[in-house]
Amino acid sequence: MERKRNRGLFITLEGPEGSGKSTQIPALAAWLVAQGLEVVRTREPGGTRIGEEIRTLLHDPANVELAPLTEILLYSASRAQHVAEVIRPALEAGQIVLCDRYFDSTYAYQGYGRGLDLPVLREITQFATGGLTPDLTCYLDIKPELGLRRRKQGGEEMNRLDRETLDFHRRVRAGYVELAAEEPERWVTVDAAQSIEQVRLELRAILERRLLTLHACDN
Ligand code: TMP
């Protein structure tokens, strides 16, 4: 994977279902904009017209026959389009990209969750992204029991993956914990069982520190 720092800043948020990413991202983006920064807020699967069509297909609970290999290729197809159309151009223009999920979701869900071979997933990902790696990954950690309960209570629509077994979601979480431990310089873990406000403040402090470090490096 590409270790050279991107010209802009590529930040991803990761976490199991109900970890609160979609609540936190708008607040984080608004805070970055208030600091005078240019921010592109986006998500996976999706983020482009074509990617959003792929998202609909992937999340439709009616698509029960979707084979694991087809699933990974569809997530990767959405990602290839996203990198080419949105993420790379924004980074080249010096902007901050704030992305709800990226390739670590593939490793956590399709790798640890479904049990697909991780080295193969890494090769497919390398092909789809050209090796574009986030500068910073904020991991919102939560027990699947609590996350899934929150999601149901929030009245959110349950997608095809939400309907997986509790064991599947436990493997996904354990996968995230392992991925975060493998690359401590890229990952920061936040306890998402805390209040929304507490998580918001922690995320803001993490970004503040990262922006200060970058500023120091650039000068
Ligand atoms: P969300 O946008 O509500 O988080 O839903 C995205 C779902 O797609 C979530 O269940 C995780 C799953 N997913 C994968 O399984 N693999 C991937 O590569 C990505 C990006 C998402």
Short mmCIF file of C-alpha atoms and ligand atoms in Angstrom, two decimals:
data_model
loop_
_atom_site.label_atom_id
_atom_site.label_comp_id
_atom_site.label_asym_id
_atom_site.label_seq_id
_atom_site.Cartn_x
_atom_site.Cartn_y
_atom_site.Cartn_z
CA MET A 1 0.00 0.00 0.00
CA GLU A 2 1.07 3.58 -0.73
CA ARG A 3 2.81 5.08 2.32
CA LYS A 4 3.66 8.47 0.76
CA ARG A 5 1.58 11.19 2.44
CA ASN A 6 -1.34 12.39 0.34
CA ARG A 7 -1.27 16.08 -0.61
CA GLY A 8 -4.58 16.65 1.09
CA LEU A 9 -5.58 14.60 4.10
CA PHE A 10 -7.45 11.33 3.76
CA ILE A 11 -9.43 10.46 6.91
CA THR A 12 -11.65 7.42 7.22
CA LEU A 13 -14.13 6.46 9.93
CA GLU A 14 -14.66 2.79 10.60
CA GLY A 15 -16.78 0.80 13.00
CA PRO A 16 -19.38 -1.91 13.44
CA GLU A 17 -23.11 -1.29 12.99
CA GLY A 18 -24.50 1.34 15.37
CA SER A 19 -21.10 2.80 16.21
CA GLY A 20 -22.42 6.28 15.37
CA LYS A 21 -20.23 7.15 12.37
CA SER A 22 -23.05 8.75 10.41
CA THR A 23 -23.96 10.94 13.43
CA GLN A 24 -20.35 12.04 14.00
CA ILE A 25 -19.24 12.73 10.43
CA PRO A 26 -21.43 15.82 9.75
CA ALA A 27 -20.31 17.44 13.03
CA LEU A 28 -16.68 16.68 12.28
CA ALA A 29 -16.98 18.06 8.75
CA ALA A 30 -18.64 21.24 10.04
CA TRP A 31 -15.85 21.72 12.56
CA LEU A 32 -13.15 21.30 9.88
CA VAL A 33 -14.92 23.80 7.61
CA ALA A 34 -15.08 26.25 10.55
CA GLN A 35 -11.27 25.93 10.75
CA GLY A 36 -11.14 27.27 7.18
CA LEU A 37 -10.42 23.87 5.58
CA GLU A 38 -11.93 22.45 2.40
CA VAL A 39 -13.69 19.20 3.17
CA VAL A 40 -15.17 16.49 0.97
CA ARG A 41 -17.60 14.30 2.92
CA THR A 42 -18.26 10.95 1.35
CA ARG A 43 -19.06 7.30 2.03
CA GLU A 44 -18.65 3.69 0.94
CA PRO A 45 -20.18 1.85 -0.63
CA GLY A 46 -21.29 4.85 -2.68
CA GLY A 47 -19.92 8.36 -2.96
CA THR A 48 -20.51 8.53 -6.73
CA ARG A 49 -23.61 8.05 -8.88
CA ILE A 50 -22.39 4.63 -10.00
CA GLY A 51 -21.25 3.71 -6.48
CA GLU A 52 -24.67 4.60 -5.02
CA GLU A 53 -26.32 2.26 -7.54
CA ILE A 54 -23.95 -0.50 -6.45
CA ARG A 55 -24.80 0.34 -2.81
CA THR A 56 -28.52 -0.16 -3.48
CA LEU A 57 -27.78 -3.56 -4.98
CA LEU A 58 -25.48 -4.59 -2.11
CA HIS A 59 -27.83 -3.50 0.67
CA ASP A 60 -31.09 -4.83 -0.71
CA PRO A 61 -32.22 -7.52 1.77
CA ALA A 62 -33.90 -9.28 -1.18
CA ASN A 63 -30.48 -10.14 -2.69
CA VAL A 64 -30.02 -13.25 -0.54
CA GLU A 65 -28.29 -15.19 -3.34
CA LEU A 66 -25.39 -12.72 -3.62
CA ALA A 67 -22.23 -14.88 -3.57
CA PRO A 68 -19.38 -13.80 -1.24
CA LEU A 69 -17.07 -13.28 -4.23
CA THR A 70 -19.63 -11.14 -6.04
CA GLU A 71 -20.10 -9.12 -2.86
CA ILE A 72 -16.38 -8.32 -2.54
CA LEU A 73 -16.10 -7.44 -6.23
CA LEU A 74 -19.07 -5.08 -5.99
CA TYR A 75 -17.65 -3.28 -2.93
CA SER A 76 -14.34 -3.04 -4.81
CA ALA A 77 -16.02 -1.77 -8.00
CA SER A 78 -17.73 0.96 -6.00
CA ARG A 79 -14.34 1.79 -4.39
CA ALA A 80 -12.47 1.94 -7.71
CA GLN A 81 -15.01 4.46 -9.05
CA HIS A 82 -14.90 6.43 -5.80
CA VAL A 83 -11.09 6.69 -5.77
CA ALA A 84 -10.94 7.72 -9.43
CA GLU A 85 -13.84 10.17 -9.43
CA VAL A 86 -13.82 11.70 -5.93
CA ILE A 87 -11.00 10.79 -3.53
CA ARG A 88 -7.84 11.17 -5.64
CA PRO A 89 -8.93 14.44 -7.32
CA ALA A 90 -9.85 15.94 -3.92
CA LEU A 91 -6.52 14.93 -2.36
CA GLU A 92 -4.63 16.24 -5.36
CA ALA A 93 -6.47 19.55 -4.90
CA GLY A 94 -5.21 19.62 -1.28
CA GLN A 95 -8.62 18.99 0.29
CA ILE A 96 -9.55 16.93 3.33
CA VAL A 97 -11.50 13.80 2.47
CA LEU A 98 -13.71 12.53 5.30
CA CYS A 99 -14.94 9.09 4.32
CA ASP A 100 -17.50 6.89 6.08
CA ARG A 101 -15.86 3.42 5.59
CA TYR A 102 -13.15 2.41 3.11
CA PHE A 103 -11.09 -0.73 2.47
CA ASP A 104 -10.79 -1.62 6.16
CA SER A 105 -14.52 -2.41 6.07
CA THR A 106 -13.76 -5.01 3.41
CA TYR A 107 -11.10 -6.60 5.59
CA ALA A 108 -13.35 -6.53 8.69
CA TYR A 109 -16.63 -7.69 7.05
CA GLN A 110 -15.59 -9.85 4.10
CA GLY A 111 -12.27 -10.98 5.63
CA TYR A 112 -12.93 -11.52 9.34
CA GLY A 113 -16.75 -11.64 9.08
CA ARG A 114 -17.20 -13.90 6.05
CA GLY A 115 -13.85 -15.65 6.33
CA LEU A 116 -12.54 -14.72 2.87
CA ASP A 117 -8.78 -14.95 2.42
CA LEU A 118 -7.22 -11.68 3.63
CA PRO A 119 -4.18 -11.71 1.30
CA VAL A 120 -6.58 -12.11 -1.67
CA LEU A 121 -8.74 -9.24 -0.37
CA ARG A 122 -5.61 -7.11 -0.07
CA GLU A 123 -4.67 -7.85 -3.69
CA ILE A 124 -8.15 -7.02 -4.98
CA THR A 125 -8.06 -3.81 -2.93
CA GLN A 126 -4.63 -2.85 -4.25
CA PHE A 127 -5.99 -3.31 -7.78
CA ALA A 128 -9.16 -1.26 -7.09
CA THR A 129 -7.46 1.65 -5.28
CA GLY A 130 -3.99 1.76 -6.81
CA GLY A 131 -2.79 1.45 -3.21
CA LEU A 132 -4.38 4.67 -1.94
CA THR A 133 -4.31 4.36 1.87
CA PRO A 134 -5.89 6.69 4.45
CA ASP A 135 -3.59 9.00 6.41
CA LEU A 136 -5.75 8.52 9.49
CA THR A 137 -8.43 5.96 10.40
CA CYS A 138 -10.70 6.70 13.35
CA TYR A 139 -12.19 3.49 14.67
CA LEU A 140 -15.42 3.80 16.68
CA ASP A 141 -15.40 0.68 18.80
CA ILE A 142 -18.63 -0.81 20.16
CA LYS A 143 -19.90 -4.23 21.21
CA PRO A 144 -22.19 -5.63 18.49
CA GLU A 145 -25.02 -6.25 20.99
CA LEU A 146 -25.11 -2.55 21.87
CA GLY A 147 -24.50 -1.33 18.31
CA LEU A 148 -27.28 -3.41 16.79
CA ARG A 149 -29.69 -2.41 19.57
CA ARG A 150 -28.91 1.27 18.97
CA ARG A 151 -29.48 0.85 15.25
CA LYS A 152 -32.88 -0.78 15.78
CA GLN A 153 -33.91 1.81 18.38
CA GLY A 154 -32.85 4.61 16.01
CA GLY A 155 -35.47 3.27 13.59
CA GLU A 156 -32.80 2.91 10.88
CA GLU A 157 -33.52 0.59 8.00
CA MET A 158 -31.78 -2.76 8.50
CA ASN A 159 -29.63 -3.66 5.48
CA ARG A 160 -28.53 -7.10 4.22
CA LEU A 161 -25.47 -7.15 6.53
CA ASP A 162 -27.33 -5.93 9.62
CA ARG A 163 -29.32 -9.16 9.36
CA GLU A 164 -26.24 -11.33 9.77
CA THR A 165 -25.84 -13.37 12.98
CA LEU A 166 -24.43 -11.92 16.18
CA ASP A 167 -21.40 -14.19 15.70
CA PHE A 168 -20.71 -12.55 12.33
CA HIS A 169 -20.78 -9.09 13.95
CA ARG A 170 -18.51 -10.31 16.77
CA ARG A 171 -15.96 -11.50 14.19
CA VAL A 172 -16.19 -8.12 12.43
CA ARG A 173 -15.45 -6.29 15.66
CA ALA A 174 -12.57 -8.61 16.56
CA GLY A 175 -11.23 -8.03 13.04
CA TYR A 176 -11.30 -4.27 13.51
CA VAL A 177 -9.44 -4.58 16.81
CA GLU A 178 -6.76 -6.68 15.11
CA LEU A 179 -6.45 -4.33 12.12
CA ALA A 180 -6.07 -1.33 14.44
CA ALA A 181 -3.34 -3.10 16.43
CA GLU A 182 -1.42 -3.96 13.23
CA GLU A 183 -1.07 -0.31 12.15
CA PRO A 184 -1.06 1.86 15.30
CA GLU A 185 0.41 4.84 13.42
CA ARG A 186 -2.67 5.02 11.14
CA TRP A 187 -5.48 3.97 13.52
CA VAL A 188 -6.97 5.77 16.52
CA THR A 189 -9.61 3.96 18.59
CA VAL A 190 -12.50 5.78 20.27
CA ASP A 191 -14.90 4.09 22.70
CA ALA A 192 -18.24 4.53 20.91
CA ALA A 193 -20.25 3.33 23.92
CA GLN A 194 -19.71 6.83 25.39
CA SER A 195 -22.24 9.62 24.83
CA ILE A 196 -22.48 11.22 21.37
CA GLU A 197 -21.05 14.42 22.83
CA GLN A 198 -18.06 12.65 24.40
CA VAL A 199 -17.27 10.84 21.15
CA ARG A 200 -17.60 14.13 19.25
CA LEU A 201 -15.11 15.85 21.56
CA GLU A 202 -12.62 12.99 21.34
CA LEU A 203 -12.77 12.89 17.55
CA ARG A 204 -12.28 16.63 17.38
CA ALA A 205 -9.23 16.43 19.68
CA ILE A 206 -7.73 13.64 17.54
CA LEU A 207 -8.14 15.71 14.37
CA GLU A 208 -6.83 18.83 16.05
CA ARG A 209 -3.66 16.97 17.05
CA ARG A 210 -3.23 15.52 13.57
CA LEU A 211 -3.68 18.89 11.88
CA LEU A 212 -1.13 20.48 14.22
CA THR A 213 1.40 17.72 13.46
CA LEU A 214 0.89 18.17 9.72
CA HIS A 215 1.26 21.90 10.04
CA ALA A 216 4.52 21.43 11.95
CA CYS A 217 5.81 19.00 9.25
CA ASP A 218 4.90 21.38 6.41
CA ASN A 219 6.83 24.29 7.98
P1 TMP B 1 -23.49 1.75 6.53
O1 TMP B 1 -23.21 2.76 5.46
O2 TMP B 1 -24.82 1.91 7.15
O3 TMP B 1 -22.38 1.64 7.51
O4 TMP B 1 -23.60 0.34 5.79
C1 TMP B 1 -22.59 -0.19 5.05
C2 TMP B 1 -22.65 -1.70 5.19
O5 TMP B 1 -21.80 -2.30 4.22
C3 TMP B 1 -22.17 -2.17 6.54
O6 TMP B 1 -22.96 -3.26 6.94
C4 TMP B 1 -20.76 -2.65 6.26
C5 TMP B 1 -20.84 -3.12 4.85
N1 TMP B 1 -19.58 -3.05 4.09
C6 TMP B 1 -18.90 -4.23 3.80
O7 TMP B 1 -19.34 -5.32 4.18
N2 TMP B 1 -17.74 -4.15 3.08
C7 TMP B 1 -17.24 -2.95 2.63
O8 TMP B 1 -16.18 -2.94 1.98
C8 TMP B 1 -17.96 -1.74 2.94
C9 TMP B 1 -17.45 -0.42 2.47
C10 TMP B 1 -19.13 -1.84 3.67
#
